Coordinates of C-alpha atoms in Angstrom, one line a residue:
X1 CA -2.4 51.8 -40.0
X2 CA 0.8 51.7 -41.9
X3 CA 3.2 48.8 -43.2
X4 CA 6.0 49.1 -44.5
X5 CA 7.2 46.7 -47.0
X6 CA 11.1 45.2 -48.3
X7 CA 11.6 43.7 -51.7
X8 CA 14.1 40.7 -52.5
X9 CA 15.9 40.0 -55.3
X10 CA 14.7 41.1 -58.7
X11 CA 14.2 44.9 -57.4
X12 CA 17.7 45.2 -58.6
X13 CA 19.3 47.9 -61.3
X14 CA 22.6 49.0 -62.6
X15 CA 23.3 51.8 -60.8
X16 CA 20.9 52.1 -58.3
X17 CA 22.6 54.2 -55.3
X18 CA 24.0 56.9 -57.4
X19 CA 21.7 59.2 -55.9
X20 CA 21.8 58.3 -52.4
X21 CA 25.7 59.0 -52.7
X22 CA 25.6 61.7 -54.1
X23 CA 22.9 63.9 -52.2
X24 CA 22.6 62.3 -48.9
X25 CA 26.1 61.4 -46.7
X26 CA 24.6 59.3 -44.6
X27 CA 25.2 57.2 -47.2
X28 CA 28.3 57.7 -47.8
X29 CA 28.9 57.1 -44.7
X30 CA 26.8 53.4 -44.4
X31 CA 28.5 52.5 -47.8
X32 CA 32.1 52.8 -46.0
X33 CA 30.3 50.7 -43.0
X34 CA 29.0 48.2 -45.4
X35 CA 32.5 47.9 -47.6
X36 CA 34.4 47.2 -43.8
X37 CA 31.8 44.9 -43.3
X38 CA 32.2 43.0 -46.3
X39 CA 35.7 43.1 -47.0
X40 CA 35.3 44.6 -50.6
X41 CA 33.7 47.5 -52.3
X42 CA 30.1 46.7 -52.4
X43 CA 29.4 50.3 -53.2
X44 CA 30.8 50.2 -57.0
X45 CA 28.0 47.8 -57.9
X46 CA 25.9 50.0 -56.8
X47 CA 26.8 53.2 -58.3
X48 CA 28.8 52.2 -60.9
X49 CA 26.4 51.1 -64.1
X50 CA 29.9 49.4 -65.2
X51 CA 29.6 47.0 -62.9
X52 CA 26.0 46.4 -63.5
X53 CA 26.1 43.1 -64.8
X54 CA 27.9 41.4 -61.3
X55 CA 24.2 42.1 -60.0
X56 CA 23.0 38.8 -61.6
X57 CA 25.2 37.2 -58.6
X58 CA 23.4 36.2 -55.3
X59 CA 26.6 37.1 -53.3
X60 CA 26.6 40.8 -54.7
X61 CA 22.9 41.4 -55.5
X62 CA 21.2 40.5 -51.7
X63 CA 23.8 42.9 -49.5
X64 CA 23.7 45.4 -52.4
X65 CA 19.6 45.3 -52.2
X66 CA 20.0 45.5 -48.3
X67 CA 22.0 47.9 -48.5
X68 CA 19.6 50.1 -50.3
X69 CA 16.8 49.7 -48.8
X70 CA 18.0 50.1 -45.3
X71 CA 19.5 53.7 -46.4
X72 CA 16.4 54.8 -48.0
X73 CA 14.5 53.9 -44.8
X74 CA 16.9 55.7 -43.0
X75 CA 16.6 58.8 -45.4
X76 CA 12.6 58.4 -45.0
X77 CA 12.1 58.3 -41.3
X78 CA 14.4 61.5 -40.6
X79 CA 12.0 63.2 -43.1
X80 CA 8.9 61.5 -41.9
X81 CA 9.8 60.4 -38.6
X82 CA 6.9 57.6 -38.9
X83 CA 7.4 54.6 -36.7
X84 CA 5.4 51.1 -38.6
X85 CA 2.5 50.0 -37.2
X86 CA 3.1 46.3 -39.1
X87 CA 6.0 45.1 -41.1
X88 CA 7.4 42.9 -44.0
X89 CA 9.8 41.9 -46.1
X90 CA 9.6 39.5 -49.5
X91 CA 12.4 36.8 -49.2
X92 CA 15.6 38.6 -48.5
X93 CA 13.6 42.2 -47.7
X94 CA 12.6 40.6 -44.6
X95 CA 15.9 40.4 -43.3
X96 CA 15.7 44.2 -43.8
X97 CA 12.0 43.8 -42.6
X98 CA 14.0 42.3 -39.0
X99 CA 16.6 45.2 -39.1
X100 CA 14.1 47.9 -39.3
X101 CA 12.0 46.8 -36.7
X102 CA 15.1 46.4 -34.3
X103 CA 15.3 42.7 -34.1
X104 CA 19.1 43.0 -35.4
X105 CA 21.5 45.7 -35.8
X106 CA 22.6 47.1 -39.8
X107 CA 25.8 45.6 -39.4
X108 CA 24.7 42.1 -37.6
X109 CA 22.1 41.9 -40.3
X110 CA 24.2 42.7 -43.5
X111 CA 26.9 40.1 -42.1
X112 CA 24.2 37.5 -42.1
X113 CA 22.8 38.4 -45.5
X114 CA 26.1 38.5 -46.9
X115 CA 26.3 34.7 -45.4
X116 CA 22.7 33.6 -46.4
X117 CA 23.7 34.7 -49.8
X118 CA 27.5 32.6 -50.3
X119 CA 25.2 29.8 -48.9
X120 CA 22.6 30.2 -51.2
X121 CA 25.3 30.4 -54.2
X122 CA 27.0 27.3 -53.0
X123 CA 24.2 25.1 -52.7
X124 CA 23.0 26.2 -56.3
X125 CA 26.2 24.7 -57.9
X126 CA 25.3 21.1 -56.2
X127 CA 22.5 21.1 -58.9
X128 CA 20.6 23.0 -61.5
X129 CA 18.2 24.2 -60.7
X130 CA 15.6 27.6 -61.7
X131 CA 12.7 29.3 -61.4
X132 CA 9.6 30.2 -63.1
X133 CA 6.9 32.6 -62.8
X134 CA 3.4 31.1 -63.9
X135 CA 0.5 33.7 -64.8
X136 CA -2.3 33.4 -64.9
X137 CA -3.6 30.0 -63.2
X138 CA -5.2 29.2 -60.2
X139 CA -2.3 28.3 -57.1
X140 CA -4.1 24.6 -56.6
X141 CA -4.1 24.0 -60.5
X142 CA 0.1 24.9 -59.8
X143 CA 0.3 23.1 -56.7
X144 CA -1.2 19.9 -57.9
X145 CA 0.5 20.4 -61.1
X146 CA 4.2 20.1 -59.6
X147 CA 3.0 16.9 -57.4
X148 CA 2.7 15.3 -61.1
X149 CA 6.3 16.1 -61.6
X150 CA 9.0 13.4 -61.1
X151 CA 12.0 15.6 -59.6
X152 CA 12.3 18.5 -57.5
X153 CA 9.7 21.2 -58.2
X154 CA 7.7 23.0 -55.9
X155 CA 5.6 26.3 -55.3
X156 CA 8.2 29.3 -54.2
X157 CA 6.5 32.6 -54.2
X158 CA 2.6 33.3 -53.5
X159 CA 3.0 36.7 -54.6
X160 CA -0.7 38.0 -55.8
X161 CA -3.7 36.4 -57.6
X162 CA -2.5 35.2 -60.7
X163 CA 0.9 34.9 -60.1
X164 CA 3.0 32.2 -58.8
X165 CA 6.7 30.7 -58.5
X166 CA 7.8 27.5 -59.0
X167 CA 11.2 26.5 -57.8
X168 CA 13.3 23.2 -58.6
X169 CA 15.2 21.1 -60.7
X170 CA 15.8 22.7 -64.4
X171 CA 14.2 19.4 -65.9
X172 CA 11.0 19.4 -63.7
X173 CA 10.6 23.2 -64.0
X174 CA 10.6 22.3 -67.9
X175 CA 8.1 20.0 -67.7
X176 CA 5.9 21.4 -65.3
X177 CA 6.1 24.6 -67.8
X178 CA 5.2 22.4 -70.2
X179 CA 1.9 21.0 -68.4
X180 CA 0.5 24.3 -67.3
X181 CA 0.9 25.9 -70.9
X182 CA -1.5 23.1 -71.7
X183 CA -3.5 23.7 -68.7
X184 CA -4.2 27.4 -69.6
X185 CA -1.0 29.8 -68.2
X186 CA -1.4 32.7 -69.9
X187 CA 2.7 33.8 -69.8
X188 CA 5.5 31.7 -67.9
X189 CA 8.9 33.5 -67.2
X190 CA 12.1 32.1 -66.1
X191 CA 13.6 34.2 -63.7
X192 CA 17.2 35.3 -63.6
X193 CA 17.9 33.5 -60.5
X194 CA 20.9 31.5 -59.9
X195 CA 18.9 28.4 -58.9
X196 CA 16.2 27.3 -56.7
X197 CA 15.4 29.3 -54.4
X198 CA 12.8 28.4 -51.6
X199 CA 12.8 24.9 -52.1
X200 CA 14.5 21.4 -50.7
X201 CA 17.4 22.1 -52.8
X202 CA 18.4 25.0 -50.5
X203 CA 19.1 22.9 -47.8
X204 CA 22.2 22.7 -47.7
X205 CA 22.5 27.0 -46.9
X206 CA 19.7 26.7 -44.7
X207 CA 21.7 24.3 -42.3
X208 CA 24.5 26.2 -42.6
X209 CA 22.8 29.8 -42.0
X210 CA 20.8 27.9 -38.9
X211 CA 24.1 27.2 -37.2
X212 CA 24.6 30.6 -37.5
X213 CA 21.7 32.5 -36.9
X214 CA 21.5 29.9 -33.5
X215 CA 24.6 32.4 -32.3
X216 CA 22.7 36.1 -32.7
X217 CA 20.8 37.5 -30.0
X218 CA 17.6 38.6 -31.6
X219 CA 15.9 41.3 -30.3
X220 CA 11.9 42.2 -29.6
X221 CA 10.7 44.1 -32.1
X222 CA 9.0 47.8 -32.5
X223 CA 5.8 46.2 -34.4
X224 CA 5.1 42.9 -35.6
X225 CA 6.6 41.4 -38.2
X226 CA 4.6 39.4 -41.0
X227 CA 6.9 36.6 -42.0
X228 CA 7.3 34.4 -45.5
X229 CA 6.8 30.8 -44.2
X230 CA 3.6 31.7 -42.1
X231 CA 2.1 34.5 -43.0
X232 CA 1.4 35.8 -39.3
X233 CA 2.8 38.3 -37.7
X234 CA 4.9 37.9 -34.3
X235 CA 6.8 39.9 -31.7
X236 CA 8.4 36.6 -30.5
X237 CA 12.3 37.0 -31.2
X238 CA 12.3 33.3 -30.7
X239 CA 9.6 32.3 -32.8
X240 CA 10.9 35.6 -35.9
X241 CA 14.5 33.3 -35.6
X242 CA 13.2 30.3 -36.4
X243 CA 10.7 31.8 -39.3
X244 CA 13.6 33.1 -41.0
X245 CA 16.0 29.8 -40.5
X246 CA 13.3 28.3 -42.1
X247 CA 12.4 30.3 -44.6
X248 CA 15.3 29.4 -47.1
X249 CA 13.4 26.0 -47.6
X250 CA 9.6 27.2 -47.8
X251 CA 7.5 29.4 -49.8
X252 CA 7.0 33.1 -49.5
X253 CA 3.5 33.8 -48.9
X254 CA 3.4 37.2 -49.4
X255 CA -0.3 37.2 -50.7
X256 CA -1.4 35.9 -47.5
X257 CA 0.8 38.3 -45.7
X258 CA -0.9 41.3 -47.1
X259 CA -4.3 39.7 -46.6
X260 CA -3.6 39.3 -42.6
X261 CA -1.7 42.9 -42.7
X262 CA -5.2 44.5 -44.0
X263 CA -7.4 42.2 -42.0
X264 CA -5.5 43.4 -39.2
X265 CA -5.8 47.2 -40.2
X266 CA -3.1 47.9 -42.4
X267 CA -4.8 50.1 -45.1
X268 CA -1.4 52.5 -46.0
X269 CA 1.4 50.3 -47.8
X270 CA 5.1 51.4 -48.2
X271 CA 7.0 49.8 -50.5
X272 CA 11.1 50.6 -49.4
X273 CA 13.3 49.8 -51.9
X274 CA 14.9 50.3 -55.8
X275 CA 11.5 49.4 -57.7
X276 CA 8.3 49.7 -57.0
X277 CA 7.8 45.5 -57.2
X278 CA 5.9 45.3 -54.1
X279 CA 3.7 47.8 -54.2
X280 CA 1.8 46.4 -57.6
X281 CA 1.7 42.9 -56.1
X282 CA -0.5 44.4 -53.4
X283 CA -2.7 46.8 -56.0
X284 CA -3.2 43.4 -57.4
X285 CA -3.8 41.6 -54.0
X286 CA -6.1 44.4 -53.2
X287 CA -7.3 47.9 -54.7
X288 CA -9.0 49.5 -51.3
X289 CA -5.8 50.3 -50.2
X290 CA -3.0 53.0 -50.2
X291 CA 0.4 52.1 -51.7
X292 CA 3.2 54.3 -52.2
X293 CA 7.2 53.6 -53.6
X294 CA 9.8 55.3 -51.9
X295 CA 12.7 54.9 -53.8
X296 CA 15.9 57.0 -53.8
X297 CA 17.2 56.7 -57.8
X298 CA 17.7 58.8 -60.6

């Protein structure tokens, strides 16, 4: 059975959709959709290596990912003409995760990432904040680690064995650091994030995305969809719109999403997007299976 697979933020480059423009006018064509959509050119930062450093921003780097991945699907399934059996996205590739499987339309979708992401900006100037990838420790030993913490820090990303992302206040992130070099972490990055992500000090944007998202008509989907904050999948439009309200605020479990995709038969992963990010967090999550990148890029 086959999944395929969206990457968030981080799967980013300078110059990332050159190739798409230039061999394939359906982009073109999406890029003028996505620049009426937006109000501004979206498609320099994406093919102009110039303009490569604006991708640090969380307003221009989540439509311009979107964006990218939603084309290269689009590419891949008038080669392939495969239809998902299962379906996921890490962070903000599961709002292309939602698009793909026809819960929203490309331009519905990009409107609300473009919103998710001004929210997420805004409520990361209210107080700095980071994150941190830990390698190398045990997730409880992390977990019980942050609950020692005075401040805002908290587990963000369960992305494989051996890697995990805290999320919180610059000072607790610090300190936690701190304690878990002691404890045995083997390599701790800070990420080049603009704050928290996926903790309490996004929720600001996540009330303001819920009052929006509460408007959209969602739609059933083609397959299910294996969602950050629980790690199941669902066909319930109802149930995927209140997943993703709440997912701002909660941690991506994306190794327990693969683990459920394979239990449930998935045994063919395809990763859809710049990098190929996702598909070594599931070599790492487990071997048996088939990944495969399909990325567009030069």
């Amino acid at each position: 059975m086959k999944a395929y697979i969206f990457p968030g933020q981080g799967s980013q480059f300078p110059g990332m959709g050159i190739y798409l423009y230039k061999y394939y006018p359906l982009a073109i064509k999406l890029f003028n959709v996505a620049n009426k959509i937006l109000g501004f050119d979206i498609t320099k930062y994406l093919l102009d290596k110039k303009y490569g450093h604006y991708l640090k921003y969380t307003r221009i780097t989540q439509p311009a990912i979107y964006i990218y991945s939603f084309i290269a699907y689009k590419i891949l399934n008038k080669i392939l003409n495969w239809v998902p059996d299962m379906i996921a996205g890490h962070s903000l590739g599961e709002y292309t995760a939602i698009t793909i499987s026809g819960v929203l339309d490309f331009e519905t979708c990009l409107n609300l990432v473009y919103k998710r992401a001004l929210a997420m900006e805004t409520a990361c100037k209210n107080i700095k904040s980071n994150m941190a990838a830990i390698l190398g420790l045990e997730d409880n030993l992390i977990e019980n680690t942050c609950k020692e913490v005075s401040g805002i820090v908290v587990t963000a990303n369960y992305n494989c064995n051996g890697q995990l992302v805290i999320s919180g206040e610059t000072t607790a992130i610090k300190k936690t650091c701190e304690l878990l070099i002691l404890k045995g972490a083997k390599k701790i990055i800070l990420l080049p994030v603009e704050g928290a992500f996926h903790s309490p000090i996004m929720e600001p944007a996540r009330d303001k995305l819920a009052d929006y998202i509460s408007k959209l008509d969602f739609k059933n989907p083609i397959c299910p969809i294996y969602q950050n904050i629980n790690a199941l999948g669902t066909t319930n439009p109802f149930k995927i719109k209140e997943n993703i309200i709440n997912q701002l605020t909660n941690p991506v479990k994306w190794k327990q999403s693969v683990e459920n995709m394979i239990s449930n038969g998935a045994n063919i992963f395809i990763e859809i997007g710049p990098r190929n990010i996702l598909q070594s967090l599931v070599k790492k999550i487990n071997k048996s299976v088939y990944t495969q990148n399909f990325k567009i890029s030069l």
